[in-house]
Tab-separated table of C-alpha atoms and ligand atoms in Angstrom:
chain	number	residue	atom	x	y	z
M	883	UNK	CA	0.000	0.000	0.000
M	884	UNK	CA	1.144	3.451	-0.489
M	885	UNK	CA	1.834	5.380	2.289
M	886	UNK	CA	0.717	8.784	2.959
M	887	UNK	CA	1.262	11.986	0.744
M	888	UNK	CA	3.807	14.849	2.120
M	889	UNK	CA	0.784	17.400	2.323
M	890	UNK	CA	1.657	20.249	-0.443
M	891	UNK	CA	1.852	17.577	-3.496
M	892	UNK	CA	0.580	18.239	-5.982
M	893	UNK	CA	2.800	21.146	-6.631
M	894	UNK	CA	1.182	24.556	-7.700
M	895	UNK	CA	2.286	26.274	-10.568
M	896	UNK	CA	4.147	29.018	-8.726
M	897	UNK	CA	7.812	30.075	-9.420
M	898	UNK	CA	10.717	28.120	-7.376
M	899	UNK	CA	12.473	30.925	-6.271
M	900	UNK	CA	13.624	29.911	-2.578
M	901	UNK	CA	15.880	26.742	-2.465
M	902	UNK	CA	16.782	25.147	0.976
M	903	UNK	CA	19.008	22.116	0.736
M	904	UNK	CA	19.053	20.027	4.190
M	905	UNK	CA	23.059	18.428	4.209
M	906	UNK	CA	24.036	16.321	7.396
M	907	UNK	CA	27.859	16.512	7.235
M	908	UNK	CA	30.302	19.144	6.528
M	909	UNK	CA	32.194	16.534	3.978
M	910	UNK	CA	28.933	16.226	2.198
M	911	UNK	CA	28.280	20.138	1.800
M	912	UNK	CA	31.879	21.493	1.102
M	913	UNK	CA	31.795	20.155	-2.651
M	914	UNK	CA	27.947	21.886	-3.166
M	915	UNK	CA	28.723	25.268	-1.034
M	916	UNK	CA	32.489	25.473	-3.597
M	917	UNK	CA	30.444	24.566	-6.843
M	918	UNK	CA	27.534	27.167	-6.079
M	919	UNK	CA	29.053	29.714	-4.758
M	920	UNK	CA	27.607	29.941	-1.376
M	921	UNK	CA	28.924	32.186	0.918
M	922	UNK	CA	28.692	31.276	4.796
M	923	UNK	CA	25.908	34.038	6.832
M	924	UNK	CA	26.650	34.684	10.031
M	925	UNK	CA	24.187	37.184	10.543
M	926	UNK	CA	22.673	35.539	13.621
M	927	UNK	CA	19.571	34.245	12.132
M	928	UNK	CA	19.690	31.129	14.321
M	929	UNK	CA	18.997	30.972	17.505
M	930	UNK	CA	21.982	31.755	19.941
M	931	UNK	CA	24.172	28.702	21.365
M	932	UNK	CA	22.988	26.638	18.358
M	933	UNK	CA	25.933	25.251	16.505
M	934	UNK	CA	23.984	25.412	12.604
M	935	UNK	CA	26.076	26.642	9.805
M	936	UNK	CA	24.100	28.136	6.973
M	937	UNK	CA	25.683	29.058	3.713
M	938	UNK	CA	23.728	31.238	0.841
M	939	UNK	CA	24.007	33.065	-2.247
M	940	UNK	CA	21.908	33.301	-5.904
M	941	UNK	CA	22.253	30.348	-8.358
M	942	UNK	CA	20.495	31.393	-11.760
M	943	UNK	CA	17.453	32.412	-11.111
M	944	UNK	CA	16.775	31.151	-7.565
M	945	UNK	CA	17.997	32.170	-3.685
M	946	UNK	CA	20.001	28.775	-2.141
M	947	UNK	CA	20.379	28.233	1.307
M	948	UNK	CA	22.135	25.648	2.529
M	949	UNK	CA	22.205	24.678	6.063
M	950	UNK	CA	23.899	21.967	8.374
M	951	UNK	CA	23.755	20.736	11.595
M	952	UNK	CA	27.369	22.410	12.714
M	953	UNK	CA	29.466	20.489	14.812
M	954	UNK	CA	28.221	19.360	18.543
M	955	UNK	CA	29.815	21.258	21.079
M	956	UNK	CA	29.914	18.520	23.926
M	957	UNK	CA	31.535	15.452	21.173
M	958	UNK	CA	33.157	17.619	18.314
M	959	UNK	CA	31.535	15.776	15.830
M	960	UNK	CA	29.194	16.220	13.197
M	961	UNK	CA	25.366	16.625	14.517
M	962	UNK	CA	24.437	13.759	12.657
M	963	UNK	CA	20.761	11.492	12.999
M	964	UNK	CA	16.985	12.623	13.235
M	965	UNK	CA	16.859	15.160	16.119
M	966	UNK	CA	19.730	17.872	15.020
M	967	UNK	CA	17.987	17.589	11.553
M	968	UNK	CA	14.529	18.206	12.324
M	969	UNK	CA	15.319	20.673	14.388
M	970	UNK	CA	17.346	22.533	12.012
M	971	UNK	CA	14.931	21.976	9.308
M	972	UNK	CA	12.027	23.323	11.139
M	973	UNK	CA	13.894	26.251	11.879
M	974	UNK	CA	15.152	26.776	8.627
M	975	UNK	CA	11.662	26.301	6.966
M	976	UNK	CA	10.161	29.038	9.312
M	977	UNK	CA	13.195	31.247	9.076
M	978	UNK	CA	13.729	31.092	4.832
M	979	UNK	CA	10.277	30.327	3.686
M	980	UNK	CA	12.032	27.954	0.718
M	981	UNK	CA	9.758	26.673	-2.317
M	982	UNK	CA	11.056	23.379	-1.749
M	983	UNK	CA	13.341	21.509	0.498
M	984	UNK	CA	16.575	19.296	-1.151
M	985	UNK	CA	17.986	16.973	1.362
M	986	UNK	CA	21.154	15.495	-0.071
M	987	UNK	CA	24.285	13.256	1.458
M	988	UNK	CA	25.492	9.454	2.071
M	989	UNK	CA	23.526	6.264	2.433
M	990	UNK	CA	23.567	3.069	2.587
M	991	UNK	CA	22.620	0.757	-0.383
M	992	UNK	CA	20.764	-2.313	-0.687
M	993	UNK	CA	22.673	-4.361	-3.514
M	994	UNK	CA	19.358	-6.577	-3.508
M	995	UNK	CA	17.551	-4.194	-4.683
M	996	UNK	CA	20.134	-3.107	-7.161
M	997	UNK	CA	21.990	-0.329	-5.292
M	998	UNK	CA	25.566	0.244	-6.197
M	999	UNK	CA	28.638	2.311	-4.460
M	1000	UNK	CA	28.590	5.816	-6.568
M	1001	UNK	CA	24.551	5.635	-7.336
M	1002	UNK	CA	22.403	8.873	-6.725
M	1003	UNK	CA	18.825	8.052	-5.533
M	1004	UNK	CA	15.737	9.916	-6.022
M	1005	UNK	CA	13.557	8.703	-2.885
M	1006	UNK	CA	9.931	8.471	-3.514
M	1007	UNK	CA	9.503	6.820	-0.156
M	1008	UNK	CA	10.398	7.767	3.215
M	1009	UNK	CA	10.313	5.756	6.368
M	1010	UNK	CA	12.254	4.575	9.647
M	1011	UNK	CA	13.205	1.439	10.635
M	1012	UNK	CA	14.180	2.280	14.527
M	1013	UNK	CA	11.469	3.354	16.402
M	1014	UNK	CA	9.159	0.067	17.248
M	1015	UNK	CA	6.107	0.233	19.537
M	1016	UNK	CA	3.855	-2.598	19.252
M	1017	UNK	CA	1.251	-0.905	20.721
M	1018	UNK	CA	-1.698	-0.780	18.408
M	1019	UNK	CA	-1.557	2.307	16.015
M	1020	UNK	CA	1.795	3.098	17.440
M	1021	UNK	CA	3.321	0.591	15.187
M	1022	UNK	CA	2.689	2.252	11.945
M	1023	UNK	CA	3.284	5.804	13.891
M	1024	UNK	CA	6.468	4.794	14.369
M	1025	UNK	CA	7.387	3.181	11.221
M	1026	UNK	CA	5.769	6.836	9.813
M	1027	UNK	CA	6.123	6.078	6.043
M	1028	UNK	CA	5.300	9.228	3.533
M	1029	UNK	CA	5.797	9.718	-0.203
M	1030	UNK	CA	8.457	11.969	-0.967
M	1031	UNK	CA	7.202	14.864	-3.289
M	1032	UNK	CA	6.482	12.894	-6.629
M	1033	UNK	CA	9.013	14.488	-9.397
M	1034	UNK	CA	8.777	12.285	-12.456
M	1035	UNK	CA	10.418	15.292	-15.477
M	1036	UNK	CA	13.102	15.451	-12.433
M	1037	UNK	CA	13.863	12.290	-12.691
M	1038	UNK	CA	13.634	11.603	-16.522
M	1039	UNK	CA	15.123	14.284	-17.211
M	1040	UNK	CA	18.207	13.681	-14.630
M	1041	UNK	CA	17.482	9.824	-15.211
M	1042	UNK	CA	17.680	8.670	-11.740
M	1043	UNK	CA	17.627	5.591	-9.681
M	1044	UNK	CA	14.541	5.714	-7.669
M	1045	UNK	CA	13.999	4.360	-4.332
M	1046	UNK	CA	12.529	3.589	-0.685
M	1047	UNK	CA	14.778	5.695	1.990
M	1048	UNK	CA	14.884	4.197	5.664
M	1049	UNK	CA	16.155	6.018	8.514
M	1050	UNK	CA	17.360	5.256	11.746
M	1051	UNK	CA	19.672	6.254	14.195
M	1052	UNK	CA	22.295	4.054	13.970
M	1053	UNK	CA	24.882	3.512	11.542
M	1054	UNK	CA	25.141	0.068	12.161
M	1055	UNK	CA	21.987	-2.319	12.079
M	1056	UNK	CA	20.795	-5.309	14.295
M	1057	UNK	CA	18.784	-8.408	13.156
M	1058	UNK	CA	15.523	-6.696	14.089
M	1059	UNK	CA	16.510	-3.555	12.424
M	1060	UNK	CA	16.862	-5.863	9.167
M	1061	UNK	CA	13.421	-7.039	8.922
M	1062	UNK	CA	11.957	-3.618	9.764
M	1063	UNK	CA	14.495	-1.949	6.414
M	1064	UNK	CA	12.850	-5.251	3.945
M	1065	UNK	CA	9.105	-4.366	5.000
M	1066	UNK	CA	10.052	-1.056	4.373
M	1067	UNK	CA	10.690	-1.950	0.759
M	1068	UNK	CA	14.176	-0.292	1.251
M	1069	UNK	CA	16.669	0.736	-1.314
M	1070	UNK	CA	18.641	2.807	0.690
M	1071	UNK	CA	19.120	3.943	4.304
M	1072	UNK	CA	20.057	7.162	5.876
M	1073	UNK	CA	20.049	8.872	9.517
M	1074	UNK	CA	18.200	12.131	8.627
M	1075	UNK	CA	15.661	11.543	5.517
M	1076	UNK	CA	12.489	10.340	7.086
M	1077	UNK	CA	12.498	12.975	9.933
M	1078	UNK	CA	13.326	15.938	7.313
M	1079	UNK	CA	9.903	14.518	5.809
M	1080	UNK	CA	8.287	14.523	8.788
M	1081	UNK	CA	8.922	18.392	9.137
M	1082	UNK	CA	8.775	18.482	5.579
M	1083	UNK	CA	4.959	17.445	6.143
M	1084	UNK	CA	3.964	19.361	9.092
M	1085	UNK	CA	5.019	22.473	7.094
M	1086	UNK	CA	3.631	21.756	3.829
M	1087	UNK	CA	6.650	22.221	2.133
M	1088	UNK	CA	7.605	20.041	-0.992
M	1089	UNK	CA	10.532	18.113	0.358
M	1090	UNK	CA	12.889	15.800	-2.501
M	1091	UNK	CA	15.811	13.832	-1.366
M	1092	UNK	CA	18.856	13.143	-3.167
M	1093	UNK	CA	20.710	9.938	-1.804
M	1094	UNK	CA	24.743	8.671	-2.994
M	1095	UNK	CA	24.871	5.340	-1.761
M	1096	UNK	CA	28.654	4.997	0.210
M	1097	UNK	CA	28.379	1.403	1.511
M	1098	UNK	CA	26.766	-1.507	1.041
M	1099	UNK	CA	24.191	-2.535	3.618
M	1100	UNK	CA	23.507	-6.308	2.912
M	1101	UNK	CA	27.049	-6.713	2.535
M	1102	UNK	CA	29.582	-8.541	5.128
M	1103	UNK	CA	32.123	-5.545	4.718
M	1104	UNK	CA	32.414	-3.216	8.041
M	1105	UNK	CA	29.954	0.027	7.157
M	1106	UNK	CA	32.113	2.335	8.746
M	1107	UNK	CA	35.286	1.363	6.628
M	1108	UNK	CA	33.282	1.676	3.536
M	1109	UNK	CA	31.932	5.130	4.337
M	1110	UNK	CA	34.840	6.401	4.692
M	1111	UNK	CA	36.624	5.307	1.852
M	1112	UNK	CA	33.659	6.044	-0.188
M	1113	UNK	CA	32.708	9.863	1.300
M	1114	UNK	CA	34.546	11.976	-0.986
M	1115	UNK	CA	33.477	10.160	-4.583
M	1116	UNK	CA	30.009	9.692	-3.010
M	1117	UNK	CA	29.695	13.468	-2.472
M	1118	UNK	CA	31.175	14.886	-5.316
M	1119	UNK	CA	28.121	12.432	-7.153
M	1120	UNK	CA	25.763	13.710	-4.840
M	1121	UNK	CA	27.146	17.614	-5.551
M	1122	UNK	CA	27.048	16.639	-9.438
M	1123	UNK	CA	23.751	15.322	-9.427
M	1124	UNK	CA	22.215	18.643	-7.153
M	1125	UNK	CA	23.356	21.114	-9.526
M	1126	UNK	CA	22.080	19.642	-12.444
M	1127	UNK	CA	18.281	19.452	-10.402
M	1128	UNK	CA	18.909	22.790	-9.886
M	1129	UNK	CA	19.753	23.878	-13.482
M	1130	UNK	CA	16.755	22.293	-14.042
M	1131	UNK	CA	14.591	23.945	-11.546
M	1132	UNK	CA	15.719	27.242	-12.191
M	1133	UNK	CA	13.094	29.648	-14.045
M	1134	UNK	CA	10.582	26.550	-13.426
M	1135	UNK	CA	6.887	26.345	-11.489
M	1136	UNK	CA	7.177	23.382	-8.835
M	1137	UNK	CA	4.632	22.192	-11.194
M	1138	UNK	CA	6.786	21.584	-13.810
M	1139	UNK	CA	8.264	18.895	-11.990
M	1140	UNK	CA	5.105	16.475	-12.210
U	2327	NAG	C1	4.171	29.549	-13.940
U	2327	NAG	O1	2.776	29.572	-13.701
U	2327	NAG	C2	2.163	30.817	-13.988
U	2327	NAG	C3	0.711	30.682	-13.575
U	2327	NAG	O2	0.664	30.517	-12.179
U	2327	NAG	C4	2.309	31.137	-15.455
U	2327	NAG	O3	1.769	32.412	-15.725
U	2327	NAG	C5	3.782	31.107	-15.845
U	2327	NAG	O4	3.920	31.260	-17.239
U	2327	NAG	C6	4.423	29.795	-15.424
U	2327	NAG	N1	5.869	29.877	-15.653
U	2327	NAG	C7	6.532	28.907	-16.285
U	2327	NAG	C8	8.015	29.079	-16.368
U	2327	NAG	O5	5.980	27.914	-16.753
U	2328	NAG	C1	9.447	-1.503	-3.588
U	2328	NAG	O1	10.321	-0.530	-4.132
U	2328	NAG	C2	10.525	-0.656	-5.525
U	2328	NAG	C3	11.546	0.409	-5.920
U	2328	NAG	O2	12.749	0.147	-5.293
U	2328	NAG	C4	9.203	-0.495	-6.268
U	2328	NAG	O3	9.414	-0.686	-7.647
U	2328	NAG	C5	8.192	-1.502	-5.734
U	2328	NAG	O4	6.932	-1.248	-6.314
U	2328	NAG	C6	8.076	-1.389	-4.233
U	2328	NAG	N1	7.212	-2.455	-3.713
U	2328	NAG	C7	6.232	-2.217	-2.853
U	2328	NAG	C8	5.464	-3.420	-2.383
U	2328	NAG	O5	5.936	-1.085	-2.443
């Protein structure tokens, strides 16, 4: 069954002129802030204390902003997984008012569903595979599946792989964890898409994400090794792939997309 719509779809024929693209890691937005000419903004906009890093500027004939998590001021690491992001996203939304939401960065592929090291997914499905309640209703709450904004001329005319995103937590994955990402019907799995569509939703605001698979989930080779080895090619696919949707969104309606 298909899940739920991301209210907002179908897209109105209004102008995109407001781009916000949702990146976890720093690795994964140096290649896209360099190739569009984003400028960092430190004009405050954020609430004080919060580590977020926003970077802006005009590409063609649209405003991007492009915002990450920052680094966490207690471990020094990236503010990776779902509660950084939807935080940041919400904020962002509210703050920027975008047209449309990109989140874009690493995954995980499933090579029985096809999924290579290097591919870009479009993800018409989001869900998570780490929150289990077996209460009843609470079980499909928690899995909370939604359709991604449906783009088919975006993805014809980019010709991407197209796909079921699952998101947890973790960047590792136990047995139970397994089962939930196959009745998910997933192709690849992140640690930020399905809450980014969550907010995506309560907003109304189109949402699309843009996956480069790093590592091979249903493989016996260590994730973490593979991530790493893989993060730099990954996101300069992932950076290759965004600018040519946004060549092709610029001077469009959202409804061009459908
Ligand atoms: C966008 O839609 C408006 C109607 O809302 C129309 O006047 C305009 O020509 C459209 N622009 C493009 C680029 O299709
Ligand atoms: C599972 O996902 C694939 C795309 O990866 C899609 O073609 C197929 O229809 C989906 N199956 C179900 C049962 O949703």
């Amino acid at each position: 069954m298909a899940p739920p719509a991301l209210k907002g779809a179908p897209l109105p024929a209004t102008p995109i002129k407001t781009v916000l693209l949702v990146v976890a890691l720093q690795a994964e937005a140096a290649p896209l802030v360099k190739d569009l000419n984003l400028k960092e903004d430190t004009s405050g906009l954020f609430p004080a204390g919060v580590p977020w890093v926003k970077f802006s500027g005009e590409y063609k004939s649209m405003k991007v902003h492009l915002v990450t998590p920052g680094v966490d001021a207690i471990h020094g690491v990236d503010a990776v997984c779902t509660v950084p992001a939807s935080l940041l996203t919400f904020s962002s939304v509210q703050l920027f008012k975008p047209d449309l939401i990109i989140n874009c960065g690493t995954a995980g592929g499933f090579q029985k569903k096809g999924a290579e090291i290097g591919d870009v997914y479009l993800i018409s499905e989001t869900a998570f595979h780490d929150r289990r309640n077996m209460l009843p209703g609470f079980d499909n709450y928690g899995i909370g599946a939604l359709a991604a904004t449906p783009v088919p001329k975006l993805v014809s005319h980019l010709n991407l792989k197209v796909g079921v995103l699952t998101t947890g937590d973790s960047l590792d994955h136990v047995d139970k964890d397994d089962e939930v990402m196959e009745n998910n019907n997933a192709t690849v799995k992140d640690m930020e898409g399905a809450a980014i569509a969550y907010v995506a939703d309560l907003l109304t605001t189109p949402l699309i994400l843009l996956k480069g698979v790093t590592d091979i989930v249903d493989s016996p080779a260590a994730t973490e090794e593979e991530f790493l080895l893989n993060l730099q090619s990954a996101a300069k696919a992932i950076q290759t792939t965004v600018t040519s949707a946004l060549d092709f969104l610029s001077l469009k309606n959202l409804s061009d997309l459908q």
